[in-house]
CSV table of C-alpha atoms in Angstrom, one decimal:
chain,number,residue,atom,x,y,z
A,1,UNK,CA,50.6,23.5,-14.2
A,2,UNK,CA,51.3,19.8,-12.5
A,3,UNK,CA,53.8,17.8,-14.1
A,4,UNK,CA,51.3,14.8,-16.4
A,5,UNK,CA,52.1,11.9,-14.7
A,6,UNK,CA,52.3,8.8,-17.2
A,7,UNK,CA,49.2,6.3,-16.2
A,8,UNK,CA,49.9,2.2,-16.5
A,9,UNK,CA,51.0,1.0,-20.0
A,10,UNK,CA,52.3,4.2,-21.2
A,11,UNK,CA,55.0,3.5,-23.4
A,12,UNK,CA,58.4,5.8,-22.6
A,13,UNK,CA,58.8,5.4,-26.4
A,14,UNK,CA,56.1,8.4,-26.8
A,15,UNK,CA,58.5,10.7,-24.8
A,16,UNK,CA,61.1,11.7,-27.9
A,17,UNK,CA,58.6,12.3,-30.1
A,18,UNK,CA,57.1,14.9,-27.5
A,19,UNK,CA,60.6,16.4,-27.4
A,20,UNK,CA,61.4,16.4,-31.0
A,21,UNK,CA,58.2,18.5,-31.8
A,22,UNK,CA,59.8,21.1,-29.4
A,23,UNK,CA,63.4,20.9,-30.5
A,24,UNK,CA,62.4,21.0,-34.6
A,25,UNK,CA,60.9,24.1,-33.5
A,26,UNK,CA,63.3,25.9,-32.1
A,27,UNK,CA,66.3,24.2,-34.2
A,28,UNK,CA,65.1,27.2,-37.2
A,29,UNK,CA,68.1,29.1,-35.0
A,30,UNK,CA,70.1,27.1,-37.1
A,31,UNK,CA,69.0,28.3,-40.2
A,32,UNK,CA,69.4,32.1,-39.4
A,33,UNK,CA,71.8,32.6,-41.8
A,34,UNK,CA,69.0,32.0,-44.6
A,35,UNK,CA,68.2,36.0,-43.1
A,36,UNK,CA,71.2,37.3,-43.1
A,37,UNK,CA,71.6,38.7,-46.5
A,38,UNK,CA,68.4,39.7,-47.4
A,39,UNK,CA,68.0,41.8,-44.4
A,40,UNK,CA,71.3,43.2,-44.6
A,41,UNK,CA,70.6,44.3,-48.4
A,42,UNK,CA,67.1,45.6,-47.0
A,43,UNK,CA,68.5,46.9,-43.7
A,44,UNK,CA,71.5,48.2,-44.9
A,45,UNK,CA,73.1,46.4,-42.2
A,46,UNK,CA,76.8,44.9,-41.8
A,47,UNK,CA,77.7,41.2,-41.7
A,48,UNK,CA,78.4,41.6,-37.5
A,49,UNK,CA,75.2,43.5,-37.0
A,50,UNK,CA,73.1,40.9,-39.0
A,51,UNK,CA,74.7,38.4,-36.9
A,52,UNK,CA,72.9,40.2,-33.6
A,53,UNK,CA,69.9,38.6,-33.2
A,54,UNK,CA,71.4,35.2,-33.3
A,55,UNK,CA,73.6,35.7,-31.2
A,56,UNK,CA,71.5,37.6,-28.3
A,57,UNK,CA,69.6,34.5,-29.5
A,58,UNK,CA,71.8,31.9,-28.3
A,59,UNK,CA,72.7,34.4,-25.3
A,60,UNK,CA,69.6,33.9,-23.9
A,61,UNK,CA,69.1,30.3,-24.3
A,62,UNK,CA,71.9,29.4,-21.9
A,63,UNK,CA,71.0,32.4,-19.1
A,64,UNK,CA,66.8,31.3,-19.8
A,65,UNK,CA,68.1,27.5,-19.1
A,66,UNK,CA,70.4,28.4,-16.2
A,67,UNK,CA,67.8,30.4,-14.3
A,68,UNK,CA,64.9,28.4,-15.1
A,69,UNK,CA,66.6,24.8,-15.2
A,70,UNK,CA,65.3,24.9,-11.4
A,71,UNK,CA,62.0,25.8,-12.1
A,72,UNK,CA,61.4,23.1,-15.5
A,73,UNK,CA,62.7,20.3,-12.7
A,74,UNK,CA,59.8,21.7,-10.1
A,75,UNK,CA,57.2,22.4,-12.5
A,76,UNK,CA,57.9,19.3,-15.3
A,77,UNK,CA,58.1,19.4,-19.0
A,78,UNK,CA,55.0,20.3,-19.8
A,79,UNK,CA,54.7,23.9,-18.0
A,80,UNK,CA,58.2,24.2,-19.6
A,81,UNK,CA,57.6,23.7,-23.3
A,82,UNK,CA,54.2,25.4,-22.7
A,83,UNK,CA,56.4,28.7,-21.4
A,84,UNK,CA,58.7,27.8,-24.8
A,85,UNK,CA,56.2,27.8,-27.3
A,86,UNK,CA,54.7,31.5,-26.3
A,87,UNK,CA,58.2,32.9,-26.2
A,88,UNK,CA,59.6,31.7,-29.3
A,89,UNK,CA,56.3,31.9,-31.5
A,90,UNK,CA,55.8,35.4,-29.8
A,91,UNK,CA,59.0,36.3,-30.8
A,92,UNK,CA,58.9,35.7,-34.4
A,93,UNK,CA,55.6,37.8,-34.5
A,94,UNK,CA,57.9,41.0,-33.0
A,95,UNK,CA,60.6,40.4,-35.6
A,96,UNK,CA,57.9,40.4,-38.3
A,97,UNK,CA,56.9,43.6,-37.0
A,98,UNK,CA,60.0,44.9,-37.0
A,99,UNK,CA,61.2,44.1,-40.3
A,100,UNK,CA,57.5,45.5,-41.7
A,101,UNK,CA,58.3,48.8,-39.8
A,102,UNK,CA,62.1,48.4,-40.6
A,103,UNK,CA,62.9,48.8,-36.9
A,104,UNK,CA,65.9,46.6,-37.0
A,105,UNK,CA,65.7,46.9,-32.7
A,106,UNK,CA,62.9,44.9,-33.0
A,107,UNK,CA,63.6,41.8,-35.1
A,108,UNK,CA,66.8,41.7,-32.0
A,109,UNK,CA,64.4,42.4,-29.5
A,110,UNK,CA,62.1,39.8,-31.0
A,111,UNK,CA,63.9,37.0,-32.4
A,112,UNK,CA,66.9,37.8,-29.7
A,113,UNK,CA,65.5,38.2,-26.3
A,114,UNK,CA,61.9,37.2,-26.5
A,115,UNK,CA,62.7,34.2,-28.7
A,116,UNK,CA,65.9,33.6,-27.0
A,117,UNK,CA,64.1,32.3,-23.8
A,118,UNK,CA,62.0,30.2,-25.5
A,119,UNK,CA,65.1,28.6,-27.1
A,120,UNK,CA,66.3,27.7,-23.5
A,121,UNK,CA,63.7,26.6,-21.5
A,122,UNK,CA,62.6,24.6,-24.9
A,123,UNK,CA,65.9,23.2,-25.3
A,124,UNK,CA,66.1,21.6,-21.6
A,125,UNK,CA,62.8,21.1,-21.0
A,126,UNK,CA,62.5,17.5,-22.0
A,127,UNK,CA,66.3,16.6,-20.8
A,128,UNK,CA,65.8,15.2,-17.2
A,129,UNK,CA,62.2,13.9,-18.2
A,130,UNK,CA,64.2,11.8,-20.9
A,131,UNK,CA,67.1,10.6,-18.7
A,132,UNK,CA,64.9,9.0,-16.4
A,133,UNK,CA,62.5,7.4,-18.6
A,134,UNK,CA,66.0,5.7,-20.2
A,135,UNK,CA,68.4,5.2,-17.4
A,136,UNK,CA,69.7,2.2,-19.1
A,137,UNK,CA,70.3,4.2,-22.5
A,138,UNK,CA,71.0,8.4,-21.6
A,139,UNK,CA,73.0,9.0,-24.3
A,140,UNK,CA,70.5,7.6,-27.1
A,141,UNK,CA,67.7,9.1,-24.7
A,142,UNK,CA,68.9,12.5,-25.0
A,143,UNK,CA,70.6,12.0,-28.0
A,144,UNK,CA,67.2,11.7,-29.8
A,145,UNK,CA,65.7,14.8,-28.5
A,146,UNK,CA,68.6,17.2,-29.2
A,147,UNK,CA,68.7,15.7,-32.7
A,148,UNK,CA,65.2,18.1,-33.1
A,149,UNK,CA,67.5,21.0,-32.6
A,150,UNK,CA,70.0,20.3,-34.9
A,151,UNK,CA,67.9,18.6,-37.4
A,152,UNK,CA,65.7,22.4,-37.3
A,153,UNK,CA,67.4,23.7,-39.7
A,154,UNK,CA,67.0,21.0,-42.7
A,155,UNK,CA,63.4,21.9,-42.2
A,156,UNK,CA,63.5,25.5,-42.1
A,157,UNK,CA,67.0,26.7,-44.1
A,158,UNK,CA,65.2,25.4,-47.7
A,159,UNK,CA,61.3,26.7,-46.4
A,160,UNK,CA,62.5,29.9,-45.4
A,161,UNK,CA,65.0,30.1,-48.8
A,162,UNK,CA,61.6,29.8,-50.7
A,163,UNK,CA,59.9,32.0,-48.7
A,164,UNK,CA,61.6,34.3,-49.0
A,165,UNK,CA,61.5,33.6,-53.0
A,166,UNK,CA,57.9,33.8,-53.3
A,167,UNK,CA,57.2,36.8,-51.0
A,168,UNK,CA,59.8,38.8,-51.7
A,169,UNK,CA,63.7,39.1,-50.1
A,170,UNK,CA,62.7,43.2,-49.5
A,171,UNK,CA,61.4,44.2,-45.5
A,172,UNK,CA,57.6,43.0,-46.3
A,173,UNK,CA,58.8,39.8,-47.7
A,174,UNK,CA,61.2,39.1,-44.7
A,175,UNK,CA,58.0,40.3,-42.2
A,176,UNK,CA,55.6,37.4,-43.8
A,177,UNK,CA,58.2,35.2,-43.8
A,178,UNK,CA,58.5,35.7,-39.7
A,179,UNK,CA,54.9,35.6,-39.5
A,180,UNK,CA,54.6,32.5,-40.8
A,181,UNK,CA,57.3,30.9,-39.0
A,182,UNK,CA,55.6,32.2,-35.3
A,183,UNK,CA,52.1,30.7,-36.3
A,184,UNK,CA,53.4,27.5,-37.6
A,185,UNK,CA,55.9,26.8,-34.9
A,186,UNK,CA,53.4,27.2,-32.4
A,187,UNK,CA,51.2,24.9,-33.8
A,188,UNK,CA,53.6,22.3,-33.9
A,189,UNK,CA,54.9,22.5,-30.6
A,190,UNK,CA,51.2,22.6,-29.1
A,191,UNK,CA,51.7,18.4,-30.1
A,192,UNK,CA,54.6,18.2,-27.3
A,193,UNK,CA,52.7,19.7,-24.9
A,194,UNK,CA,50.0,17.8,-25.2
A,195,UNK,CA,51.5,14.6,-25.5
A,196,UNK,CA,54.7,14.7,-23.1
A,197,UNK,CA,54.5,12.7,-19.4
A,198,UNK,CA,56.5,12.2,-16.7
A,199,UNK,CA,57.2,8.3,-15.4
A,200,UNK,CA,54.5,7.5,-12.4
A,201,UNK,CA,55.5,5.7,-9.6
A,202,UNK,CA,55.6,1.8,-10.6
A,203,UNK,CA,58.8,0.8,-11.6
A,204,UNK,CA,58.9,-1.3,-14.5
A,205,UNK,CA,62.3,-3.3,-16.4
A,206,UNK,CA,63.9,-0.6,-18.9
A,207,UNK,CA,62.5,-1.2,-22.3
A,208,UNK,CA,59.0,-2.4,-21.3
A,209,UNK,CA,56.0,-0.7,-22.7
A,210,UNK,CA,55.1,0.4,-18.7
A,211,UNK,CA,56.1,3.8,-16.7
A,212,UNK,CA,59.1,4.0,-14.8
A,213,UNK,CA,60.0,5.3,-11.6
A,214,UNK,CA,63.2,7.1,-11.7
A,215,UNK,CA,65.8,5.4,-9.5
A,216,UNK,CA,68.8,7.6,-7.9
A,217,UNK,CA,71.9,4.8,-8.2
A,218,UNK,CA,75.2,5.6,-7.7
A,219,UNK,CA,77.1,9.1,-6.2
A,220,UNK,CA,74.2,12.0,-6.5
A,221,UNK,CA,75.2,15.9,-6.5
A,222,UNK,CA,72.5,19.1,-6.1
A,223,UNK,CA,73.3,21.5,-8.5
A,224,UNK,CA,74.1,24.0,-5.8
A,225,UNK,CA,77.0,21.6,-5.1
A,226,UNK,CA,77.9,21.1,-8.8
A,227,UNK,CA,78.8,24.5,-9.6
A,228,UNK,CA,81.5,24.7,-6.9
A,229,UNK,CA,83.9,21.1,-8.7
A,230,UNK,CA,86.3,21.7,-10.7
A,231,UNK,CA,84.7,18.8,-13.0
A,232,UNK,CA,81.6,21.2,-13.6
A,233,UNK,CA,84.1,24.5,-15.0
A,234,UNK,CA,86.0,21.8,-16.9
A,235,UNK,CA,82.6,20.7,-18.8
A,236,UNK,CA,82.1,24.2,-18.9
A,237,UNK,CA,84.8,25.0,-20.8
A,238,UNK,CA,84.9,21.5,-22.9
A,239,UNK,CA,81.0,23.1,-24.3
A,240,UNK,CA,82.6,26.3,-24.7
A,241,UNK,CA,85.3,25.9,-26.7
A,242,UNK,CA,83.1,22.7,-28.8
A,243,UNK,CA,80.3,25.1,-29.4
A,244,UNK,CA,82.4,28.5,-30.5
A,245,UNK,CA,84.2,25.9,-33.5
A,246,UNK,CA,81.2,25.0,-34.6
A,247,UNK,CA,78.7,27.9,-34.1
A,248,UNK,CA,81.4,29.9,-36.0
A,249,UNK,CA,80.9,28.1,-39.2
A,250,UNK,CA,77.0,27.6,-38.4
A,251,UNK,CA,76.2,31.3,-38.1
A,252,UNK,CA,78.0,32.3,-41.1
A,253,UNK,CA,77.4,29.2,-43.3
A,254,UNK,CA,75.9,30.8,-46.4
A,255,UNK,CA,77.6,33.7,-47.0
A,256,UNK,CA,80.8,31.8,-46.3
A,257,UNK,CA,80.6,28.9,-48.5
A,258,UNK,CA,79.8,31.8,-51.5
A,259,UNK,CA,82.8,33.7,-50.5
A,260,UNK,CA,85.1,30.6,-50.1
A,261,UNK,CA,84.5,30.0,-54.2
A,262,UNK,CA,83.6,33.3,-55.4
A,263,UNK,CA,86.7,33.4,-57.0
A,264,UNK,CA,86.9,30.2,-58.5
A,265,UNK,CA,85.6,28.7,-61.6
A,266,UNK,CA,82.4,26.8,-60.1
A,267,UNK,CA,80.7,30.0,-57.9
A,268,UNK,CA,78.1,29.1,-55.0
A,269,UNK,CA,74.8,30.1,-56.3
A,270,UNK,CA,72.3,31.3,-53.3
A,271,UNK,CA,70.3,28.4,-53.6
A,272,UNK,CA,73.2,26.1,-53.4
A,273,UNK,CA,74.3,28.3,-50.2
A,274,UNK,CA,70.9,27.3,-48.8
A,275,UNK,CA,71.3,24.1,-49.3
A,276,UNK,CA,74.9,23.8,-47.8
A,277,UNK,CA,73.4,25.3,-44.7
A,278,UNK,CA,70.7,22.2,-44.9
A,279,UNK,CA,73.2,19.9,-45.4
A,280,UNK,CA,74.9,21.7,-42.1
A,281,UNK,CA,71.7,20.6,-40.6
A,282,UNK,CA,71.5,17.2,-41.4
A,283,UNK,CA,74.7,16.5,-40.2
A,284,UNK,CA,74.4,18.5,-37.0
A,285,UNK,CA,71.3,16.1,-36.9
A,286,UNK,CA,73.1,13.0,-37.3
A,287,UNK,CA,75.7,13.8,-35.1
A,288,UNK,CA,73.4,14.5,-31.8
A,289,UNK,CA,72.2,10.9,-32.3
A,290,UNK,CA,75.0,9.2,-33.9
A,291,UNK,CA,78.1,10.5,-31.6
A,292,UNK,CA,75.9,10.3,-28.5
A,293,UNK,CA,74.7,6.7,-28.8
A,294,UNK,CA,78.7,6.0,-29.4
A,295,UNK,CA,79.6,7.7,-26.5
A,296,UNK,CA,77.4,4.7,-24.9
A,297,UNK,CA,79.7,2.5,-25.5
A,298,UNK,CA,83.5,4.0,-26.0
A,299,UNK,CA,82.4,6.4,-22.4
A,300,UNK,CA,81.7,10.4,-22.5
A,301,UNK,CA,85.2,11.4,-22.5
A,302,UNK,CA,86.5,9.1,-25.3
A,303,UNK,CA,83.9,10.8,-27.6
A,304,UNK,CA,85.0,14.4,-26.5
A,305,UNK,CA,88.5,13.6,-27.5
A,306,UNK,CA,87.1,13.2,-31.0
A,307,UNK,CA,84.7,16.1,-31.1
A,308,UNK,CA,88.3,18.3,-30.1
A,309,UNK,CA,91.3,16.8,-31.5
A,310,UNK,CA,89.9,15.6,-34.9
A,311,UNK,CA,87.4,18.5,-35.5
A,312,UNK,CA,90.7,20.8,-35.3
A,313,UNK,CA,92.0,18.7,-37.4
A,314,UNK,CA,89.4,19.3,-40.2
A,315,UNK,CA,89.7,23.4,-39.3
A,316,UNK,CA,93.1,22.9,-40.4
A,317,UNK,CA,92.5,20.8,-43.7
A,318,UNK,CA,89.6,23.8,-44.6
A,319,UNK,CA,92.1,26.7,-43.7
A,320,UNK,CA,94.8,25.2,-45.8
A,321,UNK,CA,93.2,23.3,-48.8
A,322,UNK,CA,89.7,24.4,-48.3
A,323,UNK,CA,89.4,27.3,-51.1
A,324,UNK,CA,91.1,24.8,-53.8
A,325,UNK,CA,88.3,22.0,-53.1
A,326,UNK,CA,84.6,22.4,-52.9
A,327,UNK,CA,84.1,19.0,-51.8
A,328,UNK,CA,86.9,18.9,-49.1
A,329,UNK,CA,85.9,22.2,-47.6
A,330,UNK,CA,81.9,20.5,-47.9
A,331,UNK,CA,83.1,17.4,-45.8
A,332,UNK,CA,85.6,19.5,-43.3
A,333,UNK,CA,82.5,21.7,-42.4
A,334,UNK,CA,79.8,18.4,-42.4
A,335,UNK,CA,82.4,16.6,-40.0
A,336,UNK,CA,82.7,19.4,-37.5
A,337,UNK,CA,79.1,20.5,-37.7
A,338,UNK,CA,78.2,16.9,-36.5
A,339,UNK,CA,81.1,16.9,-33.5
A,340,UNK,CA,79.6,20.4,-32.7
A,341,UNK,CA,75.7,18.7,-32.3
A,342,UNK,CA,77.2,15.4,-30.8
A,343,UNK,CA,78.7,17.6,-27.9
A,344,UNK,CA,75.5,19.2,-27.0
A,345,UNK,CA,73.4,15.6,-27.1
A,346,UNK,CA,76.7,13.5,-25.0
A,347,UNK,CA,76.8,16.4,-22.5
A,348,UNK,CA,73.8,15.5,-20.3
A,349,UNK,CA,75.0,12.3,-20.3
A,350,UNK,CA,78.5,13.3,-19.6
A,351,UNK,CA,76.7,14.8,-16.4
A,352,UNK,CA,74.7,12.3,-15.2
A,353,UNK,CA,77.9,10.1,-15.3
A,354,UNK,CA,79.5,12.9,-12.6
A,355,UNK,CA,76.6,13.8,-10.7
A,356,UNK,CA,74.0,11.3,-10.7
A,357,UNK,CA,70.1,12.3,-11.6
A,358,UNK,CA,69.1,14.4,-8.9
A,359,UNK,CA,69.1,17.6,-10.7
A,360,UNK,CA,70.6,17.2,-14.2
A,361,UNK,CA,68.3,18.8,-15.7
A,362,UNK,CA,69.0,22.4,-13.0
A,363,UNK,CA,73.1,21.7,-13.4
A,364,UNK,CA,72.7,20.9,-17.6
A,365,UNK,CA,70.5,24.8,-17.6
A,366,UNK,CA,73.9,26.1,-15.7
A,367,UNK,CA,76.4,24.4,-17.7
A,368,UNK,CA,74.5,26.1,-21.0
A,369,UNK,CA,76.3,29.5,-20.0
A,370,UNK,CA,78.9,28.1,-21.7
A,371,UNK,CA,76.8,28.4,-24.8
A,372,UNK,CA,76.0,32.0,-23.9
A,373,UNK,CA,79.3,33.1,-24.2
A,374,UNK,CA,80.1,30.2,-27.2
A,375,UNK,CA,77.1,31.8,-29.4
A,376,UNK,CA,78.3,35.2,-29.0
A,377,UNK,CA,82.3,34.8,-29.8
A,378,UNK,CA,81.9,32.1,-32.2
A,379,UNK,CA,80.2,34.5,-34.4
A,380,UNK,CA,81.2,37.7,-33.4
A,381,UNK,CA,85.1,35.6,-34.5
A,382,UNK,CA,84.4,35.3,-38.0
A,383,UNK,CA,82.2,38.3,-38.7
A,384,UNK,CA,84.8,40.9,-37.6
A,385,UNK,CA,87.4,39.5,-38.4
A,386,UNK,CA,86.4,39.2,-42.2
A,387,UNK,CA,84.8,42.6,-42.0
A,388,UNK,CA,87.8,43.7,-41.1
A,389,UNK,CA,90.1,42.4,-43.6
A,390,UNK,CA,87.1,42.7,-46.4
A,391,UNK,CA,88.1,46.1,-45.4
A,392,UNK,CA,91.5,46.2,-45.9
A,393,UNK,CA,90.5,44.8,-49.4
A,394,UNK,CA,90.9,41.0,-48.9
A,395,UNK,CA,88.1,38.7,-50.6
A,396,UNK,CA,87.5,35.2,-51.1
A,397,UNK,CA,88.8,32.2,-48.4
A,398,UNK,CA,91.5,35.4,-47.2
A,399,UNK,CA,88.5,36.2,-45.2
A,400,UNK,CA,88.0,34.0,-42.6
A,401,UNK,CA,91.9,31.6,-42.5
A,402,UNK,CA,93.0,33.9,-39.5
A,403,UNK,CA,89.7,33.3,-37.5
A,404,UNK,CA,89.9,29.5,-38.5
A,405,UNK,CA,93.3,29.7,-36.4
A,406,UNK,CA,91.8,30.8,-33.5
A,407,UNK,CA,89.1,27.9,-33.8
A,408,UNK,CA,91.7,25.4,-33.7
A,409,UNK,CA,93.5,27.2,-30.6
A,410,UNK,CA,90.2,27.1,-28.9
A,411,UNK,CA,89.6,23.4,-29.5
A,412,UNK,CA,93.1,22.5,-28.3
A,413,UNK,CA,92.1,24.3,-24.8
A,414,UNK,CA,88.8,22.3,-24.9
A,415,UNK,CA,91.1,19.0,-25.8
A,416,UNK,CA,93.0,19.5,-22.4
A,417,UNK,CA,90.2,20.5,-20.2
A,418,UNK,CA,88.3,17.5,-20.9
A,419,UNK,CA,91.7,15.6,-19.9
A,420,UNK,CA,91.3,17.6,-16.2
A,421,UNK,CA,87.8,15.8,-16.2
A,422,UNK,CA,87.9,13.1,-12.9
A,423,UNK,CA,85.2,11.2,-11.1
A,424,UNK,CA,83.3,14.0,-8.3
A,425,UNK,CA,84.8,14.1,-4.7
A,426,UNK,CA,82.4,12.1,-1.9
A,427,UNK,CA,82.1,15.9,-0.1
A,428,UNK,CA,80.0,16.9,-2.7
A,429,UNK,CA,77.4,13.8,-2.4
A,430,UNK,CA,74.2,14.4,-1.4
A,431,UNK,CA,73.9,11.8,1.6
A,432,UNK,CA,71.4,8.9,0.5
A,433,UNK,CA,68.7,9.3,3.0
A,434,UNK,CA,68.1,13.0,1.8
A,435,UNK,CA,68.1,11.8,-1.8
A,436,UNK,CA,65.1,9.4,-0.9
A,437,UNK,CA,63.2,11.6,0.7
A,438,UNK,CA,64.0,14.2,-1.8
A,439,UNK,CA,62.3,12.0,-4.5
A,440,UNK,CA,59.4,10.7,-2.2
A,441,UNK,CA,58.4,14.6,-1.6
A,442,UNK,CA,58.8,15.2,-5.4
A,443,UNK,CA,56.3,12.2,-6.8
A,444,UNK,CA,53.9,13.2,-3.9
A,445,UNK,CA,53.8,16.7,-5.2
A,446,UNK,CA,53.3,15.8,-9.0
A,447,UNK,CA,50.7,12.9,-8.2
């Protein structure tokens, strides 16, 4: 499938809508925790093993986008979200299997590793595309897309809440509730495959209505080269440790906001859970487009040191005041939920700052490892450590203040390794003739 190349007058403000059918899609991962509960009353399943699919989920999308970031920069946007839209639709068809047969395997094997591709070659397929459509604006650019991903879940945390009302919470219910989300998904992402493009060759001024040629400026680095700076493991580690605070909370949203009051006089009802994990959403949202269009003007690393130092700030205020205020635990959790989607939506950005355009979209697919291992501990955190002290007959906010400690630990390592962060060596430049004929052999093969 050749890359569509954009003809005359094709307006690059068509691109993020493209994207945003792709990321709204696959953004639902946000609102896995909807599932949790009703499949482990139906499953009989624990709190860490209702937490597997997600996070096999969420393992996937970063190895999917590191060994197939080369082949969405070869093959263009629209092979990629094509490839996206049959894994992730095909993978909500298995899980719906599985929960009708009550094979748990395959709701992991579904929505996990089937799915979990689809998550990552969706989820950088439109990132390089974007970046040179808006050189002048990156942040913004990419800041829009990834917005899709985060915003996912205000869509799909209330629909699947009343699915799962009207057909039933039991293992039938939970199957037609997967059904539906794998035909309608694919439906909707069909639009961004059919609409995306890829600039042409005329160059045209940034914010005209024309295609644009994208133009290598400044020091340029393959991603072979990347992964051997220190500035690549220090990003690394900034998404880790950025993604692990956040996804903690994420993952666990609903049941954790009903046993953080359960005790209290004003109890979380389920549907108010749902809609805390929609609010999650919208501020994940806001923050991808909000905190990255900042970081265009205060610089990537400014913005970092506020995802890091004040989000382990609000971990603090939570563990420590949290359980004896609804509201300030509900604004501790929105503030660090939109730190945790800024980071994702400033980091491509914060890469093509350090290594130029030549293959940010193959070096962002690498640096989403970091969210491999991030969307496994984050969760895999706060499950066992509040099945274990549920065990030793703990309840209420008891349950989760020694894995909020460990968040803020983790963000304080992420606060310092973004500090390491310094402008790429010259050895690792790609000399400027090679980059030219690079691109020339690239628009030649996509015309």
């Amino acid at each position: 499938m050749s890359p569509p190349v954009a003809p005359p007058g094709w307006s690059r403000w068509l691109v993020p809508p493209a994207a945003l059918s792709v990321h709204l899609s696959i953004g639902q991962a946000y609102a896995w925790s909807v599932f949790k509960p009703p499949l482990e009353s139906a499953l009989a399943l624990s709190g860490t093993q209702s937490a597997l699919p997600f996070q096999l989920g969420i393992v996937m999308l970063g190895l999917s986008a590191a060994f197939g970031g080369t082949l969405v920069e070869r093959n263009g946007p629209r092979w990629a979200m094509t490839v996206a839209l049959v894994c992730f639709s095909s993978g909500f068809l298995l899980s719906a299997l599985g929960a009708a047969v009550e094979q748990y395997w395959l709701i992991v094997l579904g929505y996990g590793f089937v799915g979990g591709i689809g998550l990552g070659i969706g989820y950088i397929s439109p990132v390089s595309t974007l970046i040179k459509w808006f050189p002048d604006r990156p942040g913004m650019a990419t800041g829009i897309a990834i917005m899709g991903f985060g915003g996912g879940a205000l869509i799909a945390s209330p629909w699947s809440a009343q699915m799962l009302e009207s057909f039933g919470s039991d293992s039938s219910g939970i199957a037609l509730a997967f059904l539906v989300h794998g035909l309608t998904y694919a439906v909707f992402m069909l639009l961004g495959v059919l609409l995306v493009r890829v600039p042409g060759s005329a160059r045209s001024a940034p914010g005209a209505g024309g295609t644009a040629r994208p133009a290598l400026t400044g020091p340029q680095v393959s991603a072979n080269q990347a992964i051997r700076t220190p500035q690549f493991w220090c990003l690394w580690i900034v998404l880790c440790m950025n993604v692990t605070a956040g996804i903690g909370i994420l993952e666990k949203a609903a049941p954790m906001i009903t046993d953080f009051f359960a005790d209290t006089a004003t109890p979380v009802s389920v549907t108010a859970a749902a809609g805390f994990v929609a609010l999650l959403s919208a501020a994940n949202m806001a923050g991808r487009i909000g905190w990255s269009s900042t970081s265009d003007l205060i610089g990537r690393k400014n913005i970092y040191r506020v995802y890091l130092g004040v989000g382990a700030l609000m971990y603090a205020l939570i563990a420590l005041f949290g359980d004896s205020s609804k509201p300030l635990f509900v604004l501790g959790a929105l503030v660090i939920l939109s730190f945790y989607g800024g980071g994702f939506a400033t980091v491509p950005a914060y890469l093509k700052d350090l290594f130029g355009t030549y293959q940010v979209g193959a070096i962002h697919g690498r640096l989403l490892t970091a969210w491999s291992l991030a969307g496994v501990l984050g969760p895999l955190i706060v499950n066992w450590i509040a099945d274990r002290q549920e065990e030793a007959g703990r309840h209420g906010a008891s349950l989760y203040g020694l894995s909020f400690v460990i968040m803020i630990g983790l963000l304080v390592v992420g606060f310092v390794a973004n500090e390491l962060v310094r402008p790429v060596h010259p050895r690792h430049h790609i000399p400027a003739p090679r980059e030219a004929a690079h691109v020339e052999r690239q628009q030649s093969e996509s015309a």
